[in-house]
Structures are given as structure tokens and as C-alpha cells.
Amino acid sequence: MSKKITNFELFDIVLNGDEEELKELLSEEVELEGWVRTNRANGQIGFIEFNDGTYFKNVQLVYLKESSCYELASSYRNGCAIKAVGKIKITPENKQPFEIELCETELLGDCDEDYPLQKKRHSFEFLREIAHIRPRGNTFQAVFRVRSVLSFAIHQFFQERGFLYVHTPEITTNDGEGAGNVFDVTTHDTKDPFAFYGRKVNLTVTGQLHVEPFALSFRNVYTFGPVFRAEHSNTVRHASEFWMIEPEMAFCDLNGNMSVIEDCIKYCINYVMEACPEEMKFFNTMIDPTLLDRLNHVVNSEFKKMTYTEGIEILKNAVKNGVKFENSNIEWGMDLQSEHERYLTEKVVNGPLFLIDYPEEIKAFYMKLNPDKKTVAACDLLVPAVGELVGGSQREENYELLKAKMDKLGLTSGLEWYLDTRKYGGCVHSGFGIGFDRLLMYVTGMQNIRDVQPYPRTSGSIKY
Amino acid sequence: MSKKITNFELFDIVLNGDEEELKELLSEEVELEGWVRTNRANGQIGFIEFNDGTYFKNVQLVYLKESSCYELASSYRNGCAIKAVGKIKITPENKQPFEIELCETELLGDCDEDYPLQKKRHSFEFLREIAHIRPRGNTFQAVFRVRSVLSFAIHQFFQERGFLYVHTPEITTNDGEGAGNVFDVTTHDTKDPFAFYGRKVNLTVTGQLHVEPFALSFRNVYTFGPVFRAEHSNTVRHASEFWMIEPEMAFCDLNGNMSVIEDCIKYCINYVMEACPEEMKFFNTMIDPTLLDRLNHVVNSEFKKMTYTEGIEILKNAVKNGVKFENSNIEWGMDLQSEHERYLTEKVVNGPLFLIDYPEEIKAFYMKLNPDKKTVAACDLLVPAVGELVGGSQREENYELLKAKMDKLGLTSGLEWYLDTRKYGGCVHSGFGIGFDRLLMYVTGMQNIRDVQPYPRTSGSIKY
């Protein structure tokens, strides 16, 4: 009788188990099911790098000439699914902490010769063309494991603090911030493609407007779901479909907001570093050698605060003192570019920085007007190496001010319900948004949003 | 100095805290921020039912004529946001375990006189018309709290077992099971509404096809996200946008699949009953008096198994013995209706029942053909009071069989990548789907899917 076990359970017992568990494991044969990563044999001895996807590291299967399974094992091609039964041998002197001497094996699913994932290193561009196969390689095993763990970290952070998870709708009648580039949702009805709902509908660009009424009912809430932008921005940071996290808190001002953002970012980074040490080591070695230093710096920093106006002064002085930007024409009222944000967070404070109180004109309509009547209570979190990671604000709770602004922008019609919330016990409230895929890029060091999404959707590209 | 505290924290200390914590709490003034549910005063004494949304039960605020805040407090209208400072008085003889004697208060956000949520009982139909306000009432406080907790239970169940969470895409080029009724995704490009991606795209109806390649890379995976159906089914159980949970497991056959389904359903029900006792008591009292008995019966039952063929025999005999169905024309090969499913689970086994091995013709193309060549390895979980709650199957891993079927149905073109997974180390694998909103209806006893979704989207109806 052999004991069925996964890669994860094997490594867990060998690396973390107590003596009793390890003794038991060594006393019996184990049975694994998984895939052959690589296989080489020299006529006397063979080695299979084997993985079932439950743990980042491969298990090494060893098979000997004299074993009855030598012939079958040596015939396995990369990619095929097999059953492997054998005895564990602890090998403290080797790279692997243990190996398995194969005594029985079975082919469970063969792999054609044209298997596109060969042993050589493939480019990320090539791997994007086989999005259904790439999760089997090291990089994407690591990326998608961290994606899953980071998602759960988000939920756990908010649930531990009593926040209510709200599924805001994907199909909606409003385009959120009035940004324009939305996808319409239609049916085959040839007379009226919008007949299904009886009015024009589109895919949501933000859950914020829909989640605010829940904050004004449950105090602390968050969304975490897909949003869409029909933008033709063909950059490494833009996708037309991505996941957003949008928390919203009643009786919470801008300072309270920043405090939750700081806690949330630190919690998520710590969670991933603890839960995925092998994956994070891999990223630090293969993708970005500054990654772990950078993340450790963030979790150990107190996030600084600076007003937009102070930031502009500092950038102006920097230009005066010879610092070169692509856009060196620094003026109050301008939208900061990534180069400006990075200068402030990297050169000026050398750590995470909240830039607050932005000019009203460059921020969304729902942000709270400050007493100076020129700026709004917004906060963008800037981090070294990236620039903006989180955007948030206190919301305008004054009915008249908000309505006047929405009237001016032509947004009132259809959003009367949103305005209602300011008439019925509306109160100070704040929230923020984190682009989940960009947070994942930040945490893994991956440079292209197409390489952190299972099936990326970008302008002109949709294969699966 | 008063101590800022939430409703949840207050009840938690009073009901579950140790003596030390309670003593500290009673020694100081507490400060709350939240909303007035109801307010009544008789000239001598006043009572505010107060809630900040963090806990299901209201806090009772008491204010006395001689207090300096009497006048202000008695002026508060239902729905307004207030600050309340006062001393806690434990009241074991009353309905409430404690009350707060108000000594200071402030109006934080007034509520207009036309506030639609008045003290009287409102119909669910009316409340659907104010989806942005209804979360403030008891029923929807309970529904959306359980929705959030049940979502987290799902994640926790799978993450504890090492399952990888996969964000399958919402925008896709295939319509899943060939079911037809999909929403198209278009842009304003007048020449070609599908120009953005360069081909016809629609909203996903299932994540299963996209998640299978991840099961064949990570062994155990799950999706949990929105899916869409452009069906004009105007029933209490159909919505055009809803959330689905779709786990998928490699090296797992139909029996393994059923074992995970049973564990998952029991885990979720237990989790909600433990985490939301007040909400569940409320549902049992106000919505469905059989609810808790029914749920307890499920978690304490061993789920039974029966083949579709056996089920048909039993139904035929029942009809022979005088049982009346709307459709009493029972024949092998038919699609069972809810009345048939309920008869089997309620009258025959009196508990949860897996019906397995359905005729190939009435099930989806990807299900594994059984050796009898007539049935497929499908399993539907039927439960009393509802009928089908979960649908699952082992997947066809044989490339030739699957390709022949897809060719016959005209599904191959565009799904070559899906077929690929059967060529490259494909193996026995299984999975299932749970409609999250229907699971939530089942767990709360709510009868209309429109009353468990934050902003329901159904044919002809989209207000927000």
C-alpha cells in the first residue's frame, strides 16, 4: 500500500514536519500524480523533474536501470501526466532536500511531440501566445500562485476588520467618472441592440458610485471585482479588463483613509512574502534583483505625506537646480507624470509618499473640496520604482456642492440615486482604489500587465 | 475623554468580553457614529434605535429631559447621521443587553423629510425601487452581511485546501456551452462595433473552459467571479448578471468531485451559521421558519447518490402509484424539472442527493462519456426545498472523443486551445459550478434573486 500525497504535502513534511511525521513518511511508499517537467536518462540512471502544481519546487524522481520501470520512465516526454510510486530518500548533501526512487509508474496522459513548452528559456512574448500552457512553467507558476495568495490577502485584511464585501454590478447605465471610453453591452436584437434592459448600458469602469451607498449603510465596505476600459493605450501597464479593489468608509476623513491604505499595503506585502517565500526568491533572482529590498523597505517605512502644492515647489526647485525631466515645465495645476511622482518618492523622501490636496480641476467630481476652494481632499500613494500605486479621496458629502458640480459636468441625469445619499444621512466618508493587477506587478516585479493576468485582454488582442 | 467605538465592538465586549474589558468599558464614556433608525420621545424621556452598520443589532440610546442634549436629540429624524457620546448601562432585565445614556450628541448629516425608509414595513417590491437605500433596513443588513461572509467562506474553504484562485476573463470570444444567449461587447466605432479587439466578443457565461488549463497546471483551482446570461427568463431565480464559483481538479474523478462538493456546501453553511447567528435567527423568524432546521439537516446528513436511470425508475413508479407532477410523462432521456428533483430529494431520500450519470444528450459537450456510451459522468446535487444547487462532472479527457463531439456541434473553431489541453498531458479531471446568488438564497431563505444582489440586473430592469 502506498500513500497518496501531493508535492506540497511532501515538502511540508520534509521541511516543516516533526520527527514522527517524517519517520512515518520515510517508512512507506508514496504515490504522486503530476506532470513531467524534464526527463533525462543515460542508460544506467534517469531523472525526472516532476511537479503536480501544488508547490513551486519540483520533486526529483530517480529511476535505475535495474528497476522494472526504467524503460517506461525513460520514455516519458516533457509535459506528460504520470503516476509515480516510490520511496523517499532524504538528501541533505544535494540541491534537493529529498528525492524519490521510482519503483512503479504509469502514464496517465501522454504529451504530443509538438508540445510548445520545451526545456529552453522562452520569451514572455512567445509565452503570451500560449496562455493556456504557460502556467506550467516556473515564472507563471510563481505569478499565478502569488496572484491567488494576494487576492486572498486582500479579502482577509478587510474581513478581519469587519469590512463588508460588496459585489457591485458589471453592467451599468453610467460611465463612472465620465471618462468616456466604455464598452457597450448589447444583444443580437437587430432593431435595438439595447432592447434587453430597455436602455443603453455599458461595462463598469469603477464600482465606487455603487459601493458608496453601502458604506452609508454598513460603515466599512469594499469591492473587489473586474472593471473595464475601452482605451487604446498600448502600454505595459494598460489592460482593457482588470480587477479593482475599492474600499469605502463612513465617518472616515482623509487621514483615516491614508491610515487604512498604509495598513492594507503593508499587510498584503507581508502576507505574500510569508506565504510564498520560494516564489518571491524566484522573482528576486530571475525578474528583479531589487524586489525584496524594495518591498522590505516599504513594510518598514512610515508612509510620508506632502501636499501637491509642496510637491510642485520641490519639482520647480529641482528643475532650477538642473534636474532634467521629459516635461520640465512644472506648474501648479498640472497633472504629474510618472517621472515627477518617482522623483518625489525616490529622490526626495526615499520611500512611500502620500501626495495630498490636488487641484480640483485634475481630479474626479466626487472628491471633497477643501476650505481653500482650490484643492480637493485627494491622496495618491506614490512608491519608489513605480509611482502611483493607490488613489483615494474624501468624498464630497455636501449635497449642494456636489449637485452643482455634477450639473456643470452634465452627470446628474441618471445619477439622482447617487446624489440621494447626500440627502439621507450623508456623512464624512472616504475611500480608495487599488488596481489589483498593478499591485501584483509591484509585488512580483513583473514588468508587463499581460504577464500577470491569466488571459490578458488588451486593445487588438484576444485569443482565448 | 470618550472612547470611540463601533456597534460591533460594543456588543462584542458586552456579550463576549472578559470582566476586565467590561469594567474598563463601563468606566468611561463611549463615542459612537452612525444612523438613527427610529426616534421617539414623550417630553420626559426619549429613545433612539441607533446603528452604524457594523453589527446586526441596534444600540438603544436613551436621553432624559434634564439632559442638555434632550432638545437636539428629540429633533433627529429617522435616517440622519449622528455622533452619540454617553455612558453604558447594563440592562439584563431588558430586551437589549445594554443601553447608552446620552450626554452629548451632534448632527453629522441630516436626513430629508422625504426619506423613503420609514418605520412601517415595506414590501420587497418597493425596496427594490430604492436599491441604494434598502441596505439600511434589517432584512438587507442581514442579506448583505451574509453575502459577504458567505463569499469569504468560499475563498477560505478553497485556500485552506491549497486551491489556486484564478480570475478567468469576462470578455471572451466563445460562448461557453454553446448556449447562445450572450451579451456582446462593443464600442462606439460606427464602422465596426467589434473593432476594439478585431473580432466578435461577448461576456462570459462560464469560466470553466478558461480554468481547465489552470487545473492541468496547478492541480486544484477555482474561479469566483461574475458571469452573464442574456436570457429573458423573468423568474425569481434568474438574473442576467450573477456570480459563479467554478472549482476544477486534476487527477480527480466523479467520486472525488462529489466529495469536494459535499465538504464545500457543509463548510459554507456551518461557517455562516457560526459567523452570523443573529442574521440567521432573523431569517428563521421573519423569512422562512424552516430555515435553520433545513440547514442543520444538510450539514448533518451524509449526501446520498443515485443514478439518473434509477431516478427515472422511481419517478415512473411514483406516477404509477398516483403521485401527480405537472409533467407526469416520465421517460428516460428527459430533462428533470424542479418538481421531479424535489420529489427525489424530499420524498425519496429526505436529504441531499447526488443524481449521477445523466444521458449524454441533455448535458454539456465536455462531460466524460461513461463506458455504457449513453450516459456521462455528471453529478447534480439536489437539496430539499430547492432542487438543483450544484452541477458538476468529470471532463472528457480523451482527445478524439472530445474533438468528434465538438466538431459535430460546430464548436471546434476558436476552441483549439481548449482541445490542446487533451494533447499535452491531459488527465482525469473534474469540476463543478455553484451559482453563488442561488446558494445565498438557499442559505438565507430569501425567495427572489433580486433580493440577494446589491443591484440586481434582470431582463428589462436596470435602474442604477
Coordinates of N, CA, C and O in Angstrom, one line a residue, chain A residues 91-189:
Chain A
T91 N 18.2 13.8 1.1 CA 19.5 14.0 0.5 C 20.0 15.4 0.9 O 20.0 16.3 0.1
P92 N 20.4 15.5 2.2 CA 20.9 16.8 2.7 C 22.1 17.4 1.9 O 22.3 18.6 1.9
E93 N 22.8 16.4 1.3 CA 24.0 16.9 0.6 C 23.7 17.5 -0.8 O 24.5 18.2 -1.4
N94 N 22.5 17.2 -1.3 CA 22.2 17.7 -2.7 C 21.4 19.0 -2.6 O 21.0 19.5 -1.6
K95 N 21.1 19.5 -3.9 CA 20.4 20.7 -4.0 C 18.9 20.5 -3.5 O 18.4 21.3 -2.8
Q96 N 18.4 19.4 -3.9 CA 17.0 19.0 -3.4 C 17.1 18.4 -2.0 O 18.0 17.6 -1.8
P97 N 16.2 18.8 -1.2 CA 16.3 18.2 0.2 C 15.9 16.7 0.2 O 16.2 16.0 1.2
F98 N 15.3 16.2 -0.8 CA 15.0 14.8 -0.9 C 14.8 14.4 -2.4 O 14.6 15.3 -3.2
E99 N 14.8 13.1 -2.6 CA 14.4 12.6 -4.0 C 13.6 11.3 -3.8 O 13.5 10.8 -2.7
I100 N 13.0 10.9 -4.9 CA 12.1 9.7 -4.8 C 12.6 8.6 -5.7 O 12.8 8.9 -6.9
E101 N 12.9 7.5 -5.2 CA 13.4 6.4 -6.0 C 12.2 5.7 -6.6 O 11.4 5.0 -5.8
L102 N 12.0 5.8 -7.9 CA 10.8 5.3 -8.5 C 10.8 3.7 -8.5 O 11.8 3.1 -8.9
C103 N 9.7 3.2 -8.0 CA 9.6 1.7 -8.1 C 8.4 1.3 -9.0 O 8.2 0.1 -9.3
E104 N 7.5 2.2 -9.3 CA 6.3 1.9 -10.0 C 5.8 3.2 -10.7 O 5.9 4.3 -10.1
T105 N 5.4 3.1 -11.9 CA 4.9 4.3 -12.6 C 3.9 4.0 -13.7 O 3.8 2.8 -14.1
E106 N 3.1 5.0 -14.1 CA 2.1 4.7 -15.1 C 1.9 6.0 -15.8 O 2.0 7.1 -15.3
L107 N 1.7 5.9 -17.1 CA 1.4 7.1 -18.0 C -0.1 7.4 -17.9 O -0.9 6.6 -18.2
L108 N -0.4 8.5 -17.4 CA -1.8 8.9 -17.2 C -2.3 9.8 -18.3 O -3.5 9.8 -18.6
G109 N -1.4 10.5 -19.0 CA -1.9 11.3 -20.1 C -0.6 11.7 -20.9 O 0.3 12.4 -20.4
D110 N -0.6 11.2 -22.2 CA 0.6 11.5 -23.0 C 0.7 12.9 -23.4 O -0.3 13.7 -23.4
C111 N 1.9 13.3 -23.9 CA 2.0 14.6 -24.4 C 2.6 14.6 -25.8 O 3.6 13.9 -26.1
D112 N 1.9 15.2 -26.7 CA 2.3 15.2 -28.2 C 3.7 15.8 -28.3 O 4.2 16.6 -27.5
E113 N 4.4 15.4 -29.4 CA 5.7 15.8 -29.7 C 5.8 17.3 -29.9 O 6.9 17.9 -29.7
D114 N 4.8 17.9 -30.4 CA 4.8 19.3 -30.7 C 4.5 20.2 -29.5 O 4.2 21.4 -29.6
Y115 N 4.7 19.6 -28.3 CA 4.5 20.4 -27.0 C 5.3 21.7 -27.0 O 6.5 21.7 -27.2
P116 N 4.6 22.8 -26.9 CA 5.3 24.1 -27.2 C 6.3 24.5 -26.0 O 7.1 25.4 -26.2
L117 N 6.1 23.9 -24.9 CA 6.9 24.3 -23.7 C 8.2 23.4 -23.6 O 8.1 22.4 -22.9
Q118 N 9.2 23.8 -24.3 CA 10.4 22.9 -24.2 C 11.4 23.4 -23.2 O 11.1 24.5 -22.5
K119 N 12.5 22.7 -23.0 CA 13.3 23.0 -21.8 C 14.0 24.3 -21.9 O 14.3 25.0 -20.9
K120 N 14.2 24.8 -23.1 CA 14.9 26.1 -23.3 C 14.1 27.2 -22.7 O 12.9 27.1 -22.5
R121 N 14.7 28.3 -22.5 CA 14.1 29.5 -22.0 C 13.3 30.2 -23.1 O 13.7 30.4 -24.2
H122 N 12.0 30.4 -22.8 CA 11.1 31.1 -23.8 C 10.9 32.5 -23.4 O 10.9 32.9 -22.3
S123 N 10.7 33.3 -24.5 CA 10.4 34.8 -24.2 C 9.0 34.9 -23.7 O 8.1 34.1 -24.0
F124 N 8.8 36.0 -22.9 CA 7.4 36.3 -22.4 C 6.5 36.5 -23.6 O 5.3 36.1 -23.5
E125 N 7.0 37.1 -24.7 CA 6.2 37.4 -25.8 C 5.7 36.0 -26.4 O 4.5 35.9 -26.7
F126 N 6.6 35.1 -26.5 CA 6.2 33.8 -27.0 C 5.2 33.1 -26.1 O 4.1 32.6 -26.5
L127 N 5.4 33.2 -24.8 CA 4.5 32.5 -23.8 C 3.1 33.1 -23.8 O 2.2 32.4 -23.6
R128 N 3.0 34.4 -24.1 CA 1.7 35.0 -24.2 C 0.9 34.4 -25.3 O -0.4 34.4 -25.2
E129 N 1.5 33.9 -26.3 CA 0.8 33.2 -27.4 C 0.3 31.8 -27.0 O -0.4 31.2 -27.8
I130 N 0.8 31.3 -25.9 CA 0.3 30.0 -25.4 C -0.2 30.2 -23.9 O 0.3 29.5 -23.0
A131 N -1.2 31.1 -23.8 CA -1.6 31.5 -22.4 C -2.2 30.3 -21.7 O -2.3 30.2 -20.5
H132 N -2.7 29.2 -22.5 CA -3.3 28.1 -21.8 C -2.2 27.0 -21.4 O -2.5 26.1 -20.7
I133 N -1.0 27.3 -21.8 CA 0.1 26.3 -21.5 C 1.1 27.0 -20.5 O 1.7 26.3 -19.7
R134 N 1.3 28.3 -20.6 CA 2.4 29.0 -19.9 C 2.3 28.8 -18.4 O 3.3 28.9 -17.7
P135 N 1.0 28.6 -17.8 CA 1.0 28.4 -16.3 C 1.8 27.2 -15.8 O 2.0 27.0 -14.6
R136 N 2.3 26.3 -16.8 CA 3.1 25.2 -16.3 C 4.6 25.4 -16.1 O 5.3 24.6 -15.6
G137 N 5.0 26.6 -16.6 CA 6.4 26.9 -16.4 C 6.7 27.7 -15.1 O 5.7 28.1 -14.4
N138 N 7.9 27.8 -14.7 CA 8.3 28.3 -13.4 C 7.7 29.8 -13.2 O 7.1 30.0 -12.1
T139 N 8.0 30.6 -14.2 CA 7.6 32.0 -13.9 C 6.1 32.1 -13.7 O 5.7 32.8 -12.8
F140 N 5.3 31.4 -14.5 CA 3.9 31.6 -14.3 C 3.3 30.8 -13.2 O 2.2 31.1 -12.7
Q141 N 4.0 29.7 -12.8 CA 3.6 29.0 -11.6 C 3.7 30.1 -10.4 O 2.9 30.2 -9.6
A142 N 4.8 30.8 -10.5 CA 5.0 31.8 -9.4 C 4.0 32.9 -9.5 O 3.4 33.4 -8.5
V143 N 3.8 33.5 -10.7 CA 3.0 34.6 -10.9 C 1.5 34.3 -10.4 O 0.9 35.1 -9.7
F144 N 1.0 33.2 -10.9 CA -0.4 32.9 -10.6 C -0.6 32.4 -9.2 O -1.7 32.6 -8.6
R145 N 0.4 31.8 -8.6 CA 0.3 31.5 -7.2 C 0.2 32.8 -6.3 O -0.6 32.9 -5.5
V146 N 1.1 33.7 -6.6 CA 1.1 34.9 -5.9 C -0.2 35.7 -6.2 O -0.8 36.3 -5.3
R147 N -0.7 35.6 -7.4 CA -2.0 36.3 -7.7 C -3.1 35.8 -6.8 O -3.9 36.6 -6.2
S148 N -3.1 34.5 -6.6 CA -4.2 33.9 -5.8 C -4.0 34.3 -4.3 O -4.9 34.6 -3.6
V149 N -2.8 34.2 -3.9 CA -2.5 34.5 -2.5 C -2.7 35.9 -2.2 O -3.3 36.3 -1.1
L150 N -2.3 36.8 -3.1 CA -2.5 38.3 -2.9 C -4.0 38.6 -2.9 O -4.5 39.4 -2.1
S151 N -4.8 37.9 -3.7 CA -6.3 38.1 -3.7 C -6.8 37.8 -2.3 O -7.7 38.5 -1.8
F152 N -6.4 36.6 -1.8 CA -6.9 36.2 -0.5 C -6.4 37.1 0.6 O -7.2 37.4 1.5
A153 N -5.2 37.6 0.5 CA -4.7 38.6 1.5 C -5.6 39.8 1.5 O -5.9 40.3 2.6
I154 N -6.0 40.3 0.4 CA -7.0 41.5 0.3 C -8.2 41.1 1.1 O -8.7 41.9 2.0
H155 N -8.9 40.0 0.8 CA -10.1 39.6 1.5 C -9.9 39.5 3.0 O -10.6 40.0 3.8
Q156 N -8.8 38.8 3.3 CA -8.6 38.6 4.7 C -8.3 39.9 5.5 O -8.9 40.1 6.6
F157 N -7.6 40.8 4.9 CA -7.3 42.1 5.5 C -8.7 42.8 5.8 O -8.9 43.3 7.0
F158 N -9.5 42.9 4.9 CA -10.8 43.6 5.1 C -11.8 42.9 5.9 O -12.5 43.4 6.8
Q159 N -11.9 41.5 5.8 CA -12.8 40.8 6.6 C -12.4 40.8 8.1 O -13.2 40.9 8.9
E160 N -11.1 40.7 8.3 CA -10.6 40.7 9.7 C -11.0 42.0 10.4 O -11.2 42.1 11.6
R161 N -11.1 43.1 9.6 CA -11.5 44.4 10.1 C -13.0 44.7 10.0 O -13.4 45.8 10.2
G162 N -13.8 43.7 9.7 CA -15.2 43.8 9.7 C -15.8 44.5 8.5 O -17.0 44.8 8.4
F163 N -15.0 44.7 7.4 CA -15.5 45.3 6.2 C -16.4 44.4 5.5 O -16.2 43.1 5.4
L164 N -17.5 44.9 4.9 CA -18.4 44.1 4.1 C -18.0 44.1 2.6 O -17.8 45.1 2.0
Y165 N -18.0 42.9 2.1 CA -17.6 42.7 0.7 C -18.9 42.9 -0.2 O -19.9 42.2 0.1
V166 N -18.8 43.8 -1.1 CA -20.0 44.1 -1.9 C -19.7 43.8 -3.4 O -18.7 44.2 -3.9
H167 N -20.6 43.0 -4.0 CA -20.4 42.7 -5.5 C -21.1 43.8 -6.2 O -22.3 43.7 -6.5
T168 N -20.4 44.9 -6.6 CA -21.0 45.9 -7.4 C -21.2 45.4 -8.8 O -20.5 44.5 -9.3
P169 N -22.2 46.0 -9.5 CA -22.6 45.4 -10.8 C -21.5 45.7 -11.9 O -20.8 46.7 -11.9
E170 N -21.4 44.8 -12.9 CA -20.5 44.9 -14.0 C -21.3 45.7 -15.1 O -20.6 46.5 -15.9
I171 N -22.5 45.4 -15.3 CA -23.3 46.1 -16.3 C -24.0 47.3 -15.7 O -24.7 47.1 -14.6
T172 N -23.9 48.5 -16.2 CA -24.4 49.7 -15.6 C -24.8 50.7 -16.6 O -24.5 50.5 -17.8
T173 N -25.5 51.7 -16.1 CA -26.0 52.7 -17.1 C -25.1 54.0 -17.0 O -25.3 54.9 -17.8
N174 N -24.2 54.0 -16.1 CA -23.4 55.2 -16.1 C -21.9 54.9 -16.3 O -21.5 53.7 -16.1
D175 N -21.2 55.8 -16.7 CA -19.8 55.6 -17.0 C -18.8 56.1 -16.0 O -17.7 56.5 -16.3
G176 N -19.3 56.1 -14.7 CA -18.4 56.3 -13.6 C -17.9 57.7 -13.5 O -18.6 58.6 -13.1
E177 N -16.7 57.9 -13.9 CA -16.1 59.2 -13.8 C -16.3 60.1 -15.0 O -15.6 61.1 -15.2
G178 N -17.2 59.7 -15.9 CA -17.4 60.5 -17.1 C -16.2 60.4 -18.0 O -15.9 61.3 -18.9
A179 N -15.4 59.3 -17.9 CA -14.2 59.2 -18.6 C -14.4 58.8 -20.1 O -13.5 59.0 -20.9
G180 N -15.6 58.4 -20.5 CA -15.8 58.2 -21.9 C -15.6 56.8 -22.3 O -16.6 56.0 -22.5
N181 N -14.4 56.3 -22.4 CA -14.1 55.1 -23.1 C -14.6 53.8 -22.5 O -13.9 53.1 -21.8
V182 N -15.9 53.6 -22.7 CA -16.5 52.4 -22.1 C -16.9 51.4 -23.2 O -17.0 51.7 -24.4
F183 N -17.0 50.1 -22.8 CA -17.6 49.1 -23.7 C -19.1 49.1 -23.5 O -19.6 49.0 -22.4
D184 N -19.8 49.0 -24.6 CA -21.2 48.9 -24.5 C -21.6 47.4 -24.4 O -20.8 46.5 -24.8
V185 N -22.8 47.1 -23.8 CA -23.3 45.8 -23.7 C -24.5 45.7 -24.5 O -25.5 46.4 -24.2
T186 N -24.5 44.8 -25.5 CA -25.6 44.8 -26.5 C -26.1 43.3 -26.7 O -25.4 42.4 -26.2
T187 N -27.2 43.2 -27.4 CA -27.6 41.8 -27.8 C -27.9 41.8 -29.3 O -27.7 42.8 -29.9
H188 N -28.2 40.6 -29.8 CA -28.4 40.5 -31.2 C -29.7 41.1 -31.8 O -29.9 41.0 -33.0
D189 N -30.5 41.7 -30.9 CA -31.7 42.3 -31.3 C -31.3 43.4 -32.4 O -30.7 44.4 -32.1

